[in-house]
Short mmCIF file of C-alpha atoms (C1' of nucleotides) in Angstrom, two decimals:
data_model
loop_
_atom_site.label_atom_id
_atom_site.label_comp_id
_atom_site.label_asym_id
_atom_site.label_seq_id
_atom_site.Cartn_x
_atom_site.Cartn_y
_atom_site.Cartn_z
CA UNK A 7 104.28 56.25 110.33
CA UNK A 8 101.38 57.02 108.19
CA UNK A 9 100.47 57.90 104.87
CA UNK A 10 103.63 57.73 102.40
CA UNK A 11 102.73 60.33 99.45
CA UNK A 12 105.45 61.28 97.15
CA UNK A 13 106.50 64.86 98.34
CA UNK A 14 108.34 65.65 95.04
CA UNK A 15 105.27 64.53 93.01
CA UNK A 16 102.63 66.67 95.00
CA UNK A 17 105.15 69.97 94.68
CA UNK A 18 105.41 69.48 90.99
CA UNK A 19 101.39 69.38 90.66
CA UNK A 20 101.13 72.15 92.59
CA UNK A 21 104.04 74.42 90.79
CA UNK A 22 102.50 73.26 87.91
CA UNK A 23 99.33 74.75 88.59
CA UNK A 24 101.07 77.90 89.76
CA UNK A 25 102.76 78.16 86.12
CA UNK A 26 99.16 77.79 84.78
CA UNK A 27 97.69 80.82 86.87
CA UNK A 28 101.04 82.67 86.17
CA UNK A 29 101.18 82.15 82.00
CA UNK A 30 97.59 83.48 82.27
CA UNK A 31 97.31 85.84 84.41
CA UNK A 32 100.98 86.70 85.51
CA UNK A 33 102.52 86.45 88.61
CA UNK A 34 100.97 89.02 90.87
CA UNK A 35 97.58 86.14 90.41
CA UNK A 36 99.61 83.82 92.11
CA UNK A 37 98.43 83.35 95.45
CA UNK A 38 97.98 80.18 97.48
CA UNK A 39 94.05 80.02 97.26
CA UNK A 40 94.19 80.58 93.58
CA UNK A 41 97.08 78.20 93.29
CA UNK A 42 95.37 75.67 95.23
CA UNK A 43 92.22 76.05 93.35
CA UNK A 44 94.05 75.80 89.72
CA UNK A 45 95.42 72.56 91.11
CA UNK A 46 92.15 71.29 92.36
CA UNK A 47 93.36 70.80 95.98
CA UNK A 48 92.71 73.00 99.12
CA UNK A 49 94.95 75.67 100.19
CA UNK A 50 95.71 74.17 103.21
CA UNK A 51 97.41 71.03 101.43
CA UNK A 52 99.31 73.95 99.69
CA UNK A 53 100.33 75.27 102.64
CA UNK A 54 101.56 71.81 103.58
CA UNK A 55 103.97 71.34 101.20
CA UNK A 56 105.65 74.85 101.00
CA UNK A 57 105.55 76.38 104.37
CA UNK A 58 105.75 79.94 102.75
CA UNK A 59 105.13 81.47 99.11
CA UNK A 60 108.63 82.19 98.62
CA UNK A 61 109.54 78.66 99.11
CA UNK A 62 106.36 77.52 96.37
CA UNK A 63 108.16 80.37 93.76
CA UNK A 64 111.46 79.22 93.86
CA UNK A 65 110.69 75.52 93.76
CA UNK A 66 108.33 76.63 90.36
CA UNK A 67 111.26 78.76 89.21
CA UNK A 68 113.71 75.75 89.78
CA UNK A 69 110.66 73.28 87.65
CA UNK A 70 110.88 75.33 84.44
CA UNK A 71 114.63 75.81 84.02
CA UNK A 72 114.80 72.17 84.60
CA UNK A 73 111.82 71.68 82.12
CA UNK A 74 113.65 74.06 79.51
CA UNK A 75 117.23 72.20 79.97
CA UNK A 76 115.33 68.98 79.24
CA UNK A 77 113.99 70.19 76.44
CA UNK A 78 116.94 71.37 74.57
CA UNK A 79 118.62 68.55 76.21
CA UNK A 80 116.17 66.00 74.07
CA UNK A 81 116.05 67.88 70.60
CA UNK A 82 120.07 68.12 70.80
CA UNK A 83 119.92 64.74 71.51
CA UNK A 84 117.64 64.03 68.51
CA UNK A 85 120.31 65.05 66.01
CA UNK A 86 122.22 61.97 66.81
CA UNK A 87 126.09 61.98 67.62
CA UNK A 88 128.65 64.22 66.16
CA UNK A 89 126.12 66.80 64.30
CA UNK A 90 127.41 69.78 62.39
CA UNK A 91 128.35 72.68 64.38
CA UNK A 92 125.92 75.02 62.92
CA UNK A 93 123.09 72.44 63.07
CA UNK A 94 123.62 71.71 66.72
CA UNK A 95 124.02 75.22 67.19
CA UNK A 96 120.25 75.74 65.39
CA UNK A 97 119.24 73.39 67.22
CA UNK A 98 119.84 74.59 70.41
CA UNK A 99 118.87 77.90 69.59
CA UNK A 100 115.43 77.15 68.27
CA UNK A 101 114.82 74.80 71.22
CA UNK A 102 114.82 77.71 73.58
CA UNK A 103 112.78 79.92 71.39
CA UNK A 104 109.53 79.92 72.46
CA UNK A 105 107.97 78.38 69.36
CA UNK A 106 105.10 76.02 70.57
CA UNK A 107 102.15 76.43 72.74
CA UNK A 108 104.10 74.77 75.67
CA UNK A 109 107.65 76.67 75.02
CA UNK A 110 104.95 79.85 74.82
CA UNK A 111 104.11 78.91 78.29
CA UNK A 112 107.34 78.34 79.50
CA UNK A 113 108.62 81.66 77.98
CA UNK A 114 105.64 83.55 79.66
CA UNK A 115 106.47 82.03 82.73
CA UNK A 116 109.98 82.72 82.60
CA UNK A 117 109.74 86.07 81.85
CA UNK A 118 107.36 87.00 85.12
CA UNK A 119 110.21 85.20 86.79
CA UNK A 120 112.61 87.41 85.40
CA UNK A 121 110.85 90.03 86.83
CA UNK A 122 110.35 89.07 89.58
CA UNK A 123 113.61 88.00 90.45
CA UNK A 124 115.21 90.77 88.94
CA UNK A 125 114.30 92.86 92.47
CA UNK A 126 114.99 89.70 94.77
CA UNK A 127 118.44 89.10 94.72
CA UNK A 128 117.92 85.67 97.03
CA UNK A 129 116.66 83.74 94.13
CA UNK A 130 118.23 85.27 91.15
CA UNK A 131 121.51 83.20 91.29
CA UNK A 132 119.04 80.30 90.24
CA UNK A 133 117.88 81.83 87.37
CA UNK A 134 121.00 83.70 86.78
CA UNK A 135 122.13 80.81 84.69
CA UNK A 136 125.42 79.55 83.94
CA UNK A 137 125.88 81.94 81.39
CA UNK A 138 129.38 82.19 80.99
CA UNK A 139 129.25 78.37 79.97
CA UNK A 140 126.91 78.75 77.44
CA UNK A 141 128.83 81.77 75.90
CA UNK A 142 131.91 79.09 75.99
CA UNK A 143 129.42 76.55 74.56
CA UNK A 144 128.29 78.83 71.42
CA UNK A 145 131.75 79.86 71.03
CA UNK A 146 132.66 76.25 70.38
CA UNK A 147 130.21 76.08 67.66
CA UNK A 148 131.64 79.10 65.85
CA UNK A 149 133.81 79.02 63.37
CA UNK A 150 137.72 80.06 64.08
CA UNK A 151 137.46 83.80 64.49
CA UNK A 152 133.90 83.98 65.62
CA UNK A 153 134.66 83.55 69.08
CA UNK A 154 133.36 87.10 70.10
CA UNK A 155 130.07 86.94 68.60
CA UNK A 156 129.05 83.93 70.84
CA UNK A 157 127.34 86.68 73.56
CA UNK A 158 125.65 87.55 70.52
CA UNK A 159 124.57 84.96 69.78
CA UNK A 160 122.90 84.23 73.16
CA UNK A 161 121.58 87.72 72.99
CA UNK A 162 119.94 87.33 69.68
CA UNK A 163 118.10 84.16 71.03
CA UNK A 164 116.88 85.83 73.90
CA UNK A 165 115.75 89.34 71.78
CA UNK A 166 113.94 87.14 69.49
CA UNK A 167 112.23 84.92 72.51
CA UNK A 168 111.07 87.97 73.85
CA UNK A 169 109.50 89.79 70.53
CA UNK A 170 107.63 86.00 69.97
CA UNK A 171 106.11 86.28 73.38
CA UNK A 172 105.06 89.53 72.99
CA UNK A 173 103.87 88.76 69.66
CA UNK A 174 105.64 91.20 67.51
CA UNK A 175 107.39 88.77 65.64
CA UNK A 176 105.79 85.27 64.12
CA UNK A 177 107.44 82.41 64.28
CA UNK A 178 108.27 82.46 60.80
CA UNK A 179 110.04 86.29 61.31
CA UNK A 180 112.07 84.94 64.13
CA UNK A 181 113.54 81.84 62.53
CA UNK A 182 114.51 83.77 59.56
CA UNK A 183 116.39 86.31 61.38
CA UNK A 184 117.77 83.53 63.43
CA UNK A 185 119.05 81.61 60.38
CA UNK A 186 119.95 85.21 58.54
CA UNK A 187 121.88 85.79 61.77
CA UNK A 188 123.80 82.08 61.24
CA UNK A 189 124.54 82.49 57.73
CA UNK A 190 126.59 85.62 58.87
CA UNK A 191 128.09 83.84 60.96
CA UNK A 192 128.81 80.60 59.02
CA UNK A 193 129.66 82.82 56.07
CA UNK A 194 133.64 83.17 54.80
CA UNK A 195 134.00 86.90 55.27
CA UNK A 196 136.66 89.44 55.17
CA UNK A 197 137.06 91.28 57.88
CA UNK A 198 138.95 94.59 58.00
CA UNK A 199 141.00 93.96 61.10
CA UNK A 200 140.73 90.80 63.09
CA UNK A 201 137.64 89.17 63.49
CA UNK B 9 86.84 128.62 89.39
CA UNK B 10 89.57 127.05 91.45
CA UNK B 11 92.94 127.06 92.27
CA UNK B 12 94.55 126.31 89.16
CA UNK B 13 97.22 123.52 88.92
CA UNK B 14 99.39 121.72 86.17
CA UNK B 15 97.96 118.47 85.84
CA UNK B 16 100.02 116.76 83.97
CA UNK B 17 102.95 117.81 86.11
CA UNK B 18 101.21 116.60 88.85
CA UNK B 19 100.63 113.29 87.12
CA UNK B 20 104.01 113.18 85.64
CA UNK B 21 104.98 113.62 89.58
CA UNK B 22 103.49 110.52 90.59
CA UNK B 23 104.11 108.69 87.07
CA UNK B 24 108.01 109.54 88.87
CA UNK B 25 106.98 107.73 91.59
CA UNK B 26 105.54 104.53 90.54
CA UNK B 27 108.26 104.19 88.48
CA UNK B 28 110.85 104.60 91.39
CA UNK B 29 109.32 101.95 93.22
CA UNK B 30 108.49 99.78 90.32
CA UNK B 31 112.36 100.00 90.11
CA UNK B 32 113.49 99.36 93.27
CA UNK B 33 110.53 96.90 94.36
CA UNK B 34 108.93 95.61 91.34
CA UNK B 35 105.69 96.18 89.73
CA UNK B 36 103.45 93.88 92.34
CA UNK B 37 104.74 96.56 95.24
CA UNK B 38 103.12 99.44 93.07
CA UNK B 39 99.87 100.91 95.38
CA UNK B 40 98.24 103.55 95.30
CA UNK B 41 99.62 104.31 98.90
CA UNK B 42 102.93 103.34 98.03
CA UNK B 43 103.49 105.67 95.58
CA UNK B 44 101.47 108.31 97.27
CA UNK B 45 104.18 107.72 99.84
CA UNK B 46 107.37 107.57 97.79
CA UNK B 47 105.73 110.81 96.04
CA UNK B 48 105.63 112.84 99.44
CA UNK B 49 101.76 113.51 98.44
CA UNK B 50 98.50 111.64 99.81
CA UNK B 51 96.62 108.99 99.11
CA UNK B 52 93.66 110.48 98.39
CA UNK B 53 95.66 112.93 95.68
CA UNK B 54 96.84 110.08 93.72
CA UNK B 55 93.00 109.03 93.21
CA UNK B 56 92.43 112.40 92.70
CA UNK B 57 94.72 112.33 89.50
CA UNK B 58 94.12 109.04 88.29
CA UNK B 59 90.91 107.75 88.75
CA UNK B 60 91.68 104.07 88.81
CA UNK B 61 95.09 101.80 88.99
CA UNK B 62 95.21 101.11 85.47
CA UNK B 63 94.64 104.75 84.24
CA UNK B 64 97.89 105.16 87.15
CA UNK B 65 99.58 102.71 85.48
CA UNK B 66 99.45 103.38 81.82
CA UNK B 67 100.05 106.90 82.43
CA UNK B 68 103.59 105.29 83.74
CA UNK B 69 103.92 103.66 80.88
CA UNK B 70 103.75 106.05 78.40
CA UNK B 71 106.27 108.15 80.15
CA UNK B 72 108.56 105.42 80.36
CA UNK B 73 108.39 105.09 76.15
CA UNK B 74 108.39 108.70 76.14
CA UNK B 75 111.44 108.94 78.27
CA UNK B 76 112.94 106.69 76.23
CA UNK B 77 112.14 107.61 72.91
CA UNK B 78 113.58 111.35 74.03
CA UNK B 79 116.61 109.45 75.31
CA UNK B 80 117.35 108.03 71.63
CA UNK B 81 116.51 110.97 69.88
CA UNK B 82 118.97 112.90 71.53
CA UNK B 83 121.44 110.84 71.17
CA UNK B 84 121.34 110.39 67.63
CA UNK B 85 120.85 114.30 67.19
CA UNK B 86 124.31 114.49 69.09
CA UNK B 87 126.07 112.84 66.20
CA UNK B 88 124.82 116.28 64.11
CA UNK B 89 123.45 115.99 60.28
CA UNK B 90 124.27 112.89 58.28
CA UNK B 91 126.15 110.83 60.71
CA UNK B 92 127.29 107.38 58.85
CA UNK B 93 125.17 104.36 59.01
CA UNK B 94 126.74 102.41 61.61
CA UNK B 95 127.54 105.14 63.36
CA UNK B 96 123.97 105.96 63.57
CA UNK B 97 122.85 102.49 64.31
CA UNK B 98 125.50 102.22 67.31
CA UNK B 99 124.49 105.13 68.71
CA UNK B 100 120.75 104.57 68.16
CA UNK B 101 121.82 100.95 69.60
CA UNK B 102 123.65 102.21 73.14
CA UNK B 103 121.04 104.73 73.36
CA UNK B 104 118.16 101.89 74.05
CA UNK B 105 120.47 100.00 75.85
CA UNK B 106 120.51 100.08 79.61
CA UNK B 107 124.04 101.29 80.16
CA UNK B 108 123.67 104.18 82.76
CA UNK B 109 122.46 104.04 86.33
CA UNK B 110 119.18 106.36 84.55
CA UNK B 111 118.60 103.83 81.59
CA UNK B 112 118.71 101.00 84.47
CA UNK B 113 116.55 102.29 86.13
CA UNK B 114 113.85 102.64 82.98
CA UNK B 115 114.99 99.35 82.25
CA UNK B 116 113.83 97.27 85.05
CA UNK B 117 110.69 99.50 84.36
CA UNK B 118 110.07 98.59 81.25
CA UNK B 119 110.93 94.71 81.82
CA UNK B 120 108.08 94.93 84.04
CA UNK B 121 105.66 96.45 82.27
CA UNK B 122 106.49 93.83 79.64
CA UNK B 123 105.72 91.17 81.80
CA UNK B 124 102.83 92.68 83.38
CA UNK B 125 101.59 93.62 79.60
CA UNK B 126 102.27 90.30 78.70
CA UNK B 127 99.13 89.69 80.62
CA UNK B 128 96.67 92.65 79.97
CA UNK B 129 96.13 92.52 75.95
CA UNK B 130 94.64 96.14 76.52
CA UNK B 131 97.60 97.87 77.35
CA UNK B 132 100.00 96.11 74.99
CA UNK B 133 98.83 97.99 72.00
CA UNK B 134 100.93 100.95 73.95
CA UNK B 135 104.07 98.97 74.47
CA UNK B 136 104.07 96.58 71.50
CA UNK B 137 106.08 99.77 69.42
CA UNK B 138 105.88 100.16 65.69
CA UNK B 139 108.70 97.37 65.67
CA UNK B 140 108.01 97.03 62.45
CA UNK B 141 108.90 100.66 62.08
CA UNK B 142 112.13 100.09 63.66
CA UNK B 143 113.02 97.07 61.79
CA UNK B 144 112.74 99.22 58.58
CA UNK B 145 114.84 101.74 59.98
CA UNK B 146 117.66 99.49 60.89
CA UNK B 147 117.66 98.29 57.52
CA UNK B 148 117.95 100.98 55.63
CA UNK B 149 121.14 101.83 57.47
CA UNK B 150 123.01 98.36 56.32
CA UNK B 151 125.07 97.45 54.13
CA UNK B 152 123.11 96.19 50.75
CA UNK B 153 121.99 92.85 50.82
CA UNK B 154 121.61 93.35 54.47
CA UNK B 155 118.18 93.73 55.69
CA UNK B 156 117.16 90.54 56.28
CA UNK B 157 119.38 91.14 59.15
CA UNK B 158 117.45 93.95 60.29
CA UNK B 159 115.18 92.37 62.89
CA UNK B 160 117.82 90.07 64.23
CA UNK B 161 119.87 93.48 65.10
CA UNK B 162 117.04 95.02 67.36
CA UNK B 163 116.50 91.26 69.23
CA UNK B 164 120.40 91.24 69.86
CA UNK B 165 120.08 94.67 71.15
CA UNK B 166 116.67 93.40 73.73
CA UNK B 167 118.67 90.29 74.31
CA UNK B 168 121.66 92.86 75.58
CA UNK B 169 119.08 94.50 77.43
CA UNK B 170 117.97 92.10 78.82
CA UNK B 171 121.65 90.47 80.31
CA UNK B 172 122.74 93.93 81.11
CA UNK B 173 119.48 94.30 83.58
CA UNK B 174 120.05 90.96 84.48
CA UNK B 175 123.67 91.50 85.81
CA UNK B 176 124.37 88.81 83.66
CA UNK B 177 126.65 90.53 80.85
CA UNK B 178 129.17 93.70 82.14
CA UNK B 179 128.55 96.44 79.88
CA UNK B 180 131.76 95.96 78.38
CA UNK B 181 130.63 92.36 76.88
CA UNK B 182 127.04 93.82 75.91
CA UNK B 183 129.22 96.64 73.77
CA UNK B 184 131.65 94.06 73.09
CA UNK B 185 128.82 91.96 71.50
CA UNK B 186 127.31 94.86 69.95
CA UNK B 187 130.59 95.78 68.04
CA UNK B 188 131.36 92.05 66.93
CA UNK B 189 128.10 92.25 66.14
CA UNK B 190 127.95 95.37 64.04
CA UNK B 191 131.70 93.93 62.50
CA UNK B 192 129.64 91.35 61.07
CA UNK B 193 126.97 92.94 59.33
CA UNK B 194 129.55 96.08 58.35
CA UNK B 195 132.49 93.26 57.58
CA UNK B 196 133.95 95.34 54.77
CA UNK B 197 133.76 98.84 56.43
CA UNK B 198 136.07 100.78 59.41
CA UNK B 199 135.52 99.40 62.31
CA UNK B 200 134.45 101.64 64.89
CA UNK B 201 135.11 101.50 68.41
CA UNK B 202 134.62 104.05 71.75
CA UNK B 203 133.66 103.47 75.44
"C1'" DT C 11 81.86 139.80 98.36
"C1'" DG C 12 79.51 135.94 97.66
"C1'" DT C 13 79.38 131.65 94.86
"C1'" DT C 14 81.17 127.64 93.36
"C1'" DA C 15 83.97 124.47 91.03
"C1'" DT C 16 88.09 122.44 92.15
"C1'" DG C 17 92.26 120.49 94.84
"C1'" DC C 18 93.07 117.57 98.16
"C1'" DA C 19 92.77 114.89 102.67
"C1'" DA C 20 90.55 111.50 105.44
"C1'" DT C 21 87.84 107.71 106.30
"C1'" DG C 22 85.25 103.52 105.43
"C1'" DC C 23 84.40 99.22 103.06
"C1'" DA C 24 84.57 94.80 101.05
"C1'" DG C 25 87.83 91.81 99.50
"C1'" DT C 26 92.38 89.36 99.20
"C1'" DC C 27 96.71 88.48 100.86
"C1'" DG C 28 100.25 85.28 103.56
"C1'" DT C 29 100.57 82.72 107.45
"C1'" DA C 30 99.80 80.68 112.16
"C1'" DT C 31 96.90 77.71 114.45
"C1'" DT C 32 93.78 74.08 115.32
"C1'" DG C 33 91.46 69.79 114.56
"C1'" DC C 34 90.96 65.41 112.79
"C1'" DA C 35 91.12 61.18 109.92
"C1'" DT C 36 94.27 57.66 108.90
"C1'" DA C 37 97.99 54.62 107.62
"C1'" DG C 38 101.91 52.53 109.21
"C1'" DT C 39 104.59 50.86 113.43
"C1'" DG C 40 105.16 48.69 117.96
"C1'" DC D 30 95.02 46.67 119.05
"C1'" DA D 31 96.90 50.91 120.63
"C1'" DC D 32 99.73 54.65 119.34
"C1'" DT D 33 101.42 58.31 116.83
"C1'" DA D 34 103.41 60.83 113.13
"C1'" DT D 35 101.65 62.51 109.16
"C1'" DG D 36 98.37 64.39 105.38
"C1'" DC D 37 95.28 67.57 104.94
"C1'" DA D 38 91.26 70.82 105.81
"C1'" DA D 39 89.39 74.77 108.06
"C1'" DT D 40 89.52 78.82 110.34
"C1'" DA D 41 91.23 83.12 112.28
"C1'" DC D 42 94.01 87.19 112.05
"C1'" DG D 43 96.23 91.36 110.91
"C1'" DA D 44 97.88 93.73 107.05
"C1'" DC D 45 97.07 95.33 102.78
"C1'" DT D 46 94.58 96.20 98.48
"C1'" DG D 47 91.59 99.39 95.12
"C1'" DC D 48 87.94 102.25 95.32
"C1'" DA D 49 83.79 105.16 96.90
"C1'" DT D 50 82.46 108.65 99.79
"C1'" DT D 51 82.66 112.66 102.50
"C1'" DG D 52 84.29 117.04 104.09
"C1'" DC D 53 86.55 121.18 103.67
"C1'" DA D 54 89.74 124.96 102.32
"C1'" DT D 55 90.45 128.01 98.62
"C1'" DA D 56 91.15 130.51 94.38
"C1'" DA D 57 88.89 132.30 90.49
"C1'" DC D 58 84.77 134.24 88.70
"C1'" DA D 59 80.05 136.90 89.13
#
DNA sequence: TGTTATGCAATGCAGTCGTATTGCATAGTG
DNA sequence: CACTATGCAATACGACTGCATTGCATAACA
């Protein structure tokens, strides 16, 4: 048999380049040629390795959430075992904020994808995340009583990912409503009835 | 001269239009044919109303904010004169949030506009609201010692937005977040509750 | 009533799209 | 060495895009 190339390799170059054209200039620029041409190859080689668009989108959309779980994945794993519930929870939450030039990407990306799969229901049970565990996951984090504000929570993170993209809030706006948002949380309160 | 004809109900007619199939198809299936066709007119009379795409398209636009700007201001003129903070700020909440199959349907709108804003830095002076505005607002309706909260209330209410459009939150856990939400921030006060 | 600016339809054009097809160089197998 | 499956490039095709142009009916004004 001939040539051995490393199919996975060659897809990830080429979704790359896709999320390049698609952080830039949104999703309705991504087209094979112009994919092809971002990654520096010819659009036949493109067509090689995903025999239709479709299959080159979802294979992109499948790249970032695996980029962004191995991102938080490494900065929770930073902390070092056993870390305090509302530092892991911090954490977490600012690791899926779009806060640097490559999360910026990413969130761009992701939010064309949102889109865009938000009127295709074939792909959106990839992106359509296990939600439901990370409300369980949050709610872990919270103290005793807390338990309902863990969709919140989630919802917060996602508000504020979404005003940084589209630049109404800086950086330093977000994390302080994030952390204003935690001390609420963390903070002994009474509550009229239960919490 | 001429026949004489409402132009802006004319454009408003096919502003209807590209938002219908923006809704049901997604922004990148928005042509001037397309909506010609979904608006029962021709071609040629969508060019004749808008000269180009983008004058098409940011027309949309501001009808969506319109739409929903009316939207909250009726709401909160419901509640009659001096309704009490949260009450306010619940209903102002629930108003922007996509709850009905209407405010669905100006949600998955507006989501793509954001993303296809996201791109086009000459349009986004249109959508990028007076958040600032808004964050003001919401704080002066909580409790003292509140506002720094302020901000982190409208991103939990995108966030919700955004999981509501997504199918990923039921609209009872997207009010059910809101209220635990609104608990928090109002933790000495009645707590409110309605369907 | 004649004039004319306007509303609107139809057509044409250059460009891009996704994809099917074809051709070929080549690296690994027998 | 001969063979062949594979990597990849190139091209063709029909559909679609936004936009410019043209033609014409008509309603308001002179």
């Amino acid at each position: 048999m001939p040539k051995k190339v490393d199919h996975h390799e060659r897809r990830t170059l080429i979704a790359d380049a896709l999320m390049r054209v698609a952080a830039e200039q949104g999703l309705e620029a991504v087209s094979l040629r112009h994919v092809a041409a971002e990654a520096g190859v010819s659009a036949g080689m493109v067509q090689h390795y995903f025999r239709t668009k479709d299959e080159m989108m979802g294979f992109a959309l499948s790249v970032v959430r695996e980029r962004g779980q191995k991102r938080v994945g490494e900065a929770v794993a930073r902390l070092g075992p056993d870390p305090a519930p509302r530092l892991l929870l911090r954490t977490f939450l600012a690791a899926v904020l779009p806060l640097d030039d490559a999360g910026r990407e990413d969130g761009r990306v992701a939010l064309a994808f949102l889109a865009y799969t938000a009127v295709r229901p074939a792909t959106e049970p990839s992106l359509r995340t296990d939600t439901a565990q990370l409300v369980e996951f949050v709610a872990g984090l919270l103290p005793r009583g807390r338990n309902e504000n863990a969709a919140g929570v989630l919802a917060l993170m996602e508000g504020l990912g979404m005003y940084l993209l589209s630049g109404q809030y800086t950086q330093q706006q977000a994390l302080a409503a994030l952390d204003a948002h935690l001390d609420l949380l963390f903070s002994r309160q009474v509550s009229a009835s239960d919490g």
